[in-house]
JSON list of C-alpha atoms in Angstrom, two decimals:
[
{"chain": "A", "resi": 286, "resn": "UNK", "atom": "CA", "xyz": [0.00, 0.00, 0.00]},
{"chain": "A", "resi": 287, "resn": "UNK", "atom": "CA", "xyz": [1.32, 3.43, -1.03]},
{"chain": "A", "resi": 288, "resn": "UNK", "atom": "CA", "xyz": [0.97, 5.12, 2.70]},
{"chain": "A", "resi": 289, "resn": "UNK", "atom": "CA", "xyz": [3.40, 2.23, 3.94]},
{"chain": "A", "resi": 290, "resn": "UNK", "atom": "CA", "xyz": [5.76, 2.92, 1.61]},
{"chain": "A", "resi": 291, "resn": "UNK", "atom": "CA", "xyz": [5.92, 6.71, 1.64]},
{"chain": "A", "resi": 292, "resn": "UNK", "atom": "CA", "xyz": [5.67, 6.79, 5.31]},
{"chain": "A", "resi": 293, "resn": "UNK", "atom": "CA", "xyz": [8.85, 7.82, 7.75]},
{"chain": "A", "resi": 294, "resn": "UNK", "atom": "CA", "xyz": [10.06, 5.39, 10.10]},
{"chain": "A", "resi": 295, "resn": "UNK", "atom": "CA", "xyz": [6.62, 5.56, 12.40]},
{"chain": "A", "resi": 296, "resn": "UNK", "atom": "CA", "xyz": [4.37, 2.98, 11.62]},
{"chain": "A", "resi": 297, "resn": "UNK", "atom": "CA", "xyz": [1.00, 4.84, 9.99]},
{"chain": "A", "resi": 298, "resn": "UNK", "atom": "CA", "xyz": [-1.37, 4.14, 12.64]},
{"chain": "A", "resi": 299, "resn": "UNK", "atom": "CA", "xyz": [1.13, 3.77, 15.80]},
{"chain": "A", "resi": 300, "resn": "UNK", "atom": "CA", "xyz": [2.16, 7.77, 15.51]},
{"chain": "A", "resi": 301, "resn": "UNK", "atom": "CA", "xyz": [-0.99, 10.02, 15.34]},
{"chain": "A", "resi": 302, "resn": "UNK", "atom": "CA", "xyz": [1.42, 13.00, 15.08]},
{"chain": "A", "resi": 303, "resn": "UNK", "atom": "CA", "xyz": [3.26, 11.81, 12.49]},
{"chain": "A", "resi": 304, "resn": "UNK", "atom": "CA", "xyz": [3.24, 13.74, 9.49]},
{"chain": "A", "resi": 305, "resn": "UNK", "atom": "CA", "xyz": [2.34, 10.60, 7.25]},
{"chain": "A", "resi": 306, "resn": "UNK", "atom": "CA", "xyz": [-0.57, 10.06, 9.03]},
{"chain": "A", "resi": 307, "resn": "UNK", "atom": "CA", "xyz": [-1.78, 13.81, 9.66]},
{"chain": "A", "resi": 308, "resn": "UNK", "atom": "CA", "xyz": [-1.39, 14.32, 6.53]},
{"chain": "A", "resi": 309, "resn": "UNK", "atom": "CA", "xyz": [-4.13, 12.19, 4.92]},
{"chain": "A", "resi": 310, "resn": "UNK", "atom": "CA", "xyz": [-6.67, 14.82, 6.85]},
{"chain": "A", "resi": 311, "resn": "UNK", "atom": "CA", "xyz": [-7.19, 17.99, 6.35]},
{"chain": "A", "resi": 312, "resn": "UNK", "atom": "CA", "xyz": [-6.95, 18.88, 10.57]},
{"chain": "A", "resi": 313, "resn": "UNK", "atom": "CA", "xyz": [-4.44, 17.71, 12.83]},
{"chain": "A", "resi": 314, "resn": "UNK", "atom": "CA", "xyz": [-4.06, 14.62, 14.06]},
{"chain": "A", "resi": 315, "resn": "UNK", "atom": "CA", "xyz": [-3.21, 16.20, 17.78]},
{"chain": "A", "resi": 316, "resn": "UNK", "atom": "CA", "xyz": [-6.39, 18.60, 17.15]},
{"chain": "A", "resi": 317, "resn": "UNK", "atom": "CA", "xyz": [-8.96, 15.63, 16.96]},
{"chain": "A", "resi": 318, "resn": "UNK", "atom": "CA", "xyz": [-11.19, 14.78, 19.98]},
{"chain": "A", "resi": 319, "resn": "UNK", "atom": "CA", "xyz": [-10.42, 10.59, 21.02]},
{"chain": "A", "resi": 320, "resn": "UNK", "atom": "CA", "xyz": [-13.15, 9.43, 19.47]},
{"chain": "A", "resi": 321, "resn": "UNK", "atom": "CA", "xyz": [-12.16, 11.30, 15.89]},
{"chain": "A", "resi": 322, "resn": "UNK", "atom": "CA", "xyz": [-9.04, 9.36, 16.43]},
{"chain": "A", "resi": 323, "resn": "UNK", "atom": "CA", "xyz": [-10.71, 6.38, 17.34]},
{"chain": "A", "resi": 324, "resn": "UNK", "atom": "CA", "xyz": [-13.17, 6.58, 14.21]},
{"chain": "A", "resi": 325, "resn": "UNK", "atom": "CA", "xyz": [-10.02, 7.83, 12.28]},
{"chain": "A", "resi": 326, "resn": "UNK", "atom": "CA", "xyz": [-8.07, 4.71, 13.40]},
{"chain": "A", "resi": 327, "resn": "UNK", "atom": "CA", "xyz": [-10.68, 1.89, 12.32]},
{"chain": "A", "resi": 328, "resn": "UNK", "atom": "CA", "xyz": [-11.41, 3.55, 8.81]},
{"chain": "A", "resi": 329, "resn": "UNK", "atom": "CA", "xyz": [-7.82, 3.24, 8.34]},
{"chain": "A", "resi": 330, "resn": "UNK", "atom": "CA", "xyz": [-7.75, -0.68, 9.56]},
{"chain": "A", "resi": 331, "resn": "UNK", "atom": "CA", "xyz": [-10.54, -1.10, 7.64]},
{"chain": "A", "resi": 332, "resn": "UNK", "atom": "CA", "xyz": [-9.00, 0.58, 4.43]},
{"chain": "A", "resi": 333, "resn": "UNK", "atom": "CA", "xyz": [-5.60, -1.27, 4.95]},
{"chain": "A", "resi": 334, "resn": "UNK", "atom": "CA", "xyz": [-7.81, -5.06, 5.39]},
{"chain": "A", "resi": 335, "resn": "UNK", "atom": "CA", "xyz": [-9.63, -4.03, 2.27]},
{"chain": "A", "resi": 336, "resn": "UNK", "atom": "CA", "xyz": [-6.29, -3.06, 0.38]},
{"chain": "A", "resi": 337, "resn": "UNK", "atom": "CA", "xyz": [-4.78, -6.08, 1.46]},
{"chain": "A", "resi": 338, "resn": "UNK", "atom": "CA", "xyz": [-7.45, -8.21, 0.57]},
{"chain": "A", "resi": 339, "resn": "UNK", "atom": "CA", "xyz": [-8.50, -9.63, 3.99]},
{"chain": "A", "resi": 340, "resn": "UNK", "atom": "CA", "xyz": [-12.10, -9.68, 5.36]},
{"chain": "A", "resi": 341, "resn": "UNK", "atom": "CA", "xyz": [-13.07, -6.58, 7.20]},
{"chain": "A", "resi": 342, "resn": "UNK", "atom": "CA", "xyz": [-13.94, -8.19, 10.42]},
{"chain": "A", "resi": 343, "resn": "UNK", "atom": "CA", "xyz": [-13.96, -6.50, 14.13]},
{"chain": "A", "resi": 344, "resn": "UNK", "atom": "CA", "xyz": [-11.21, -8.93, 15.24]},
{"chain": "A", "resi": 345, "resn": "UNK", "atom": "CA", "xyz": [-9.24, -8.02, 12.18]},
{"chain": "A", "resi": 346, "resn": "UNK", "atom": "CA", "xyz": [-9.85, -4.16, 12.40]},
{"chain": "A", "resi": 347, "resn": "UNK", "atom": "CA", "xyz": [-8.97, -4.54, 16.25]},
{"chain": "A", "resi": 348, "resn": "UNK", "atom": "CA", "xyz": [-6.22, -6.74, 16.05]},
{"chain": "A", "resi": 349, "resn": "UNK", "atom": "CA", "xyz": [-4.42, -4.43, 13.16]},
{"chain": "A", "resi": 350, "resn": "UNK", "atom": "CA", "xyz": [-4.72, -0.96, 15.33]},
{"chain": "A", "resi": 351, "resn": "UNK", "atom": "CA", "xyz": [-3.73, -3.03, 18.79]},
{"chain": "A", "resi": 352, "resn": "UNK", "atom": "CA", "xyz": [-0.49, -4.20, 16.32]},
{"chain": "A", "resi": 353, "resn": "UNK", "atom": "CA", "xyz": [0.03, -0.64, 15.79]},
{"chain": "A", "resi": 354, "resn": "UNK", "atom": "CA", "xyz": [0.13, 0.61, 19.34]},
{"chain": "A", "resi": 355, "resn": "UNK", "atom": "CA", "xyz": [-3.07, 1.73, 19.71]},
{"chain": "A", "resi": 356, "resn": "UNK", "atom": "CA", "xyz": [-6.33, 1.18, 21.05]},
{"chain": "A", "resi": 357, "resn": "UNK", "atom": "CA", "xyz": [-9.89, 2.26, 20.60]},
{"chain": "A", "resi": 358, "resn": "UNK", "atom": "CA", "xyz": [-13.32, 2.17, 22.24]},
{"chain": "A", "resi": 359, "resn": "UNK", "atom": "CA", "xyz": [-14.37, -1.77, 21.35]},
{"chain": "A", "resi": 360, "resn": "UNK", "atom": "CA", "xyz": [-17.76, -0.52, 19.87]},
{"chain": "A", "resi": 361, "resn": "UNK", "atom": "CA", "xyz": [-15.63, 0.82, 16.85]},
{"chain": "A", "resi": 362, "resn": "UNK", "atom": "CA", "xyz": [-14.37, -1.61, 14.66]},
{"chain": "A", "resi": 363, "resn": "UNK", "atom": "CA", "xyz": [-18.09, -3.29, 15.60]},
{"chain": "A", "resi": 364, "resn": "UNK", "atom": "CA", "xyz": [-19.49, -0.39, 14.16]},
{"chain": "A", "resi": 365, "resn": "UNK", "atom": "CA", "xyz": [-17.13, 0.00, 11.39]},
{"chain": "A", "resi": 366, "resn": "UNK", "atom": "CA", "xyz": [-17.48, -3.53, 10.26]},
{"chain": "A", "resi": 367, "resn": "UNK", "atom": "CA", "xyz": [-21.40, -3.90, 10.12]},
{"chain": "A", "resi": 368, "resn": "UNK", "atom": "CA", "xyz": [-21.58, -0.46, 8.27]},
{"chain": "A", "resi": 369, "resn": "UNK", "atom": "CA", "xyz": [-18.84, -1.84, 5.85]},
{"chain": "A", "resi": 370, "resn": "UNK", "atom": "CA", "xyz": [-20.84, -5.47, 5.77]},
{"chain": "A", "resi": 371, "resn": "UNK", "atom": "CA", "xyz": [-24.45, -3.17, 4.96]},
{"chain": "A", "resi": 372, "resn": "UNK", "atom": "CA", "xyz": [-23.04, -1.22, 2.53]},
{"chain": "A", "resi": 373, "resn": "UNK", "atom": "CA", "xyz": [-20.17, -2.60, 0.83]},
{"chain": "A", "resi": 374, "resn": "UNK", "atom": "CA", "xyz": [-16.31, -1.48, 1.04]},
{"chain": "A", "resi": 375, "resn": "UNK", "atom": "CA", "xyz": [-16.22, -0.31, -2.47]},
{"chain": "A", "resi": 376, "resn": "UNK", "atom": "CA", "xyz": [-20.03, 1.73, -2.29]},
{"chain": "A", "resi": 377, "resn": "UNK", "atom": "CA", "xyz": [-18.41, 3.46, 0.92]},
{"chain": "A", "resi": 378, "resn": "UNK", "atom": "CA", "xyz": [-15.29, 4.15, -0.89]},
{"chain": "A", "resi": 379, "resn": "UNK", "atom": "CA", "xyz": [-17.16, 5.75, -3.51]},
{"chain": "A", "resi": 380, "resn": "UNK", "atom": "CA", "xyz": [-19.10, 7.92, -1.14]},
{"chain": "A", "resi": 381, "resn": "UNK", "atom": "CA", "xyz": [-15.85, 9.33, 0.42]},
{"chain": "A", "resi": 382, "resn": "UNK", "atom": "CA", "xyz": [-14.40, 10.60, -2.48]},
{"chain": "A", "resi": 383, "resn": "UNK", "atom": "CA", "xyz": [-16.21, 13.98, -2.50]},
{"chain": "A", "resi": 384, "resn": "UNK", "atom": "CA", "xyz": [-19.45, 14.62, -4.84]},
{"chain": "A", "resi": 385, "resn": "UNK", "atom": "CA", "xyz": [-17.92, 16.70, -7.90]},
{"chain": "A", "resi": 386, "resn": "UNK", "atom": "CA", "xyz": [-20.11, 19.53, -9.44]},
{"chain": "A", "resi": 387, "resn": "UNK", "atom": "CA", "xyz": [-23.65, 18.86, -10.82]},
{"chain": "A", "resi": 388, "resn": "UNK", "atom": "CA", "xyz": [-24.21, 17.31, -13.99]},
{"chain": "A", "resi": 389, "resn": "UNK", "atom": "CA", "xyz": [-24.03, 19.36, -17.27]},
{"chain": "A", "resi": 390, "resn": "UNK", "atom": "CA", "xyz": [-27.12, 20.07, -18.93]},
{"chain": "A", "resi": 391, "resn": "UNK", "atom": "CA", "xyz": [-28.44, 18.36, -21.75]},
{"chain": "A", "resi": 392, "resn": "UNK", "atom": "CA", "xyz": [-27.42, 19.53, -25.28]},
{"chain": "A", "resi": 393, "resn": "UNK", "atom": "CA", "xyz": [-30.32, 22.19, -26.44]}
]
């Protein structure tokens, strides 16, 4: 996955300050409240699974941000993984990549 390779010696999720990882988000990583970080962190398990292949599970999600040094609330990745298993990884994906402008108008 690109953000492994690009990052600095810090592991992506074990270093909230790092600049690899506050740099995928437009704020801070210090500014964010713990549960932004704790959402933060299982989006990026999740994304990392999904790159990777694996199932998006709760015990994968957890296991993956416990690897990296750090913890979250345990309703997360719960959360994270039935919203993923509702919706689909790639429909979510989709949805996070920012609505561009309206459509053009039909030719007159």
């Amino acid at each position: 996955p690109f953000w492994l390779k690009e990052c600095c010696t810090h592991r992506p999720l074990a270093c909230p300050t790092c600049a690899c990882f506050a740099a995928m988000s437009n704020v801070p990583a210090a500014d964010l409240s713990k549960e932004q970080k704790d959402e933060l962190l299982c989006t990026y398990a999740a994304l990392i699974l999904h790159d990777d292949g694996a199932e998006v599970t709760p015990q994968a999600m957890t296991n993956l941000i416990k690897a990296s040094g750090c913890i979250v609330e345990s309703y997360w990745p719960m959360l994270m993984a039935k919203m993923i298993q509702n919706c689909g990884m790639e429909q979510l994906i989709k949805m996070g990549s920012g609505g561009g402008g309206g459509g053009g108008g039909g030719a007159a």
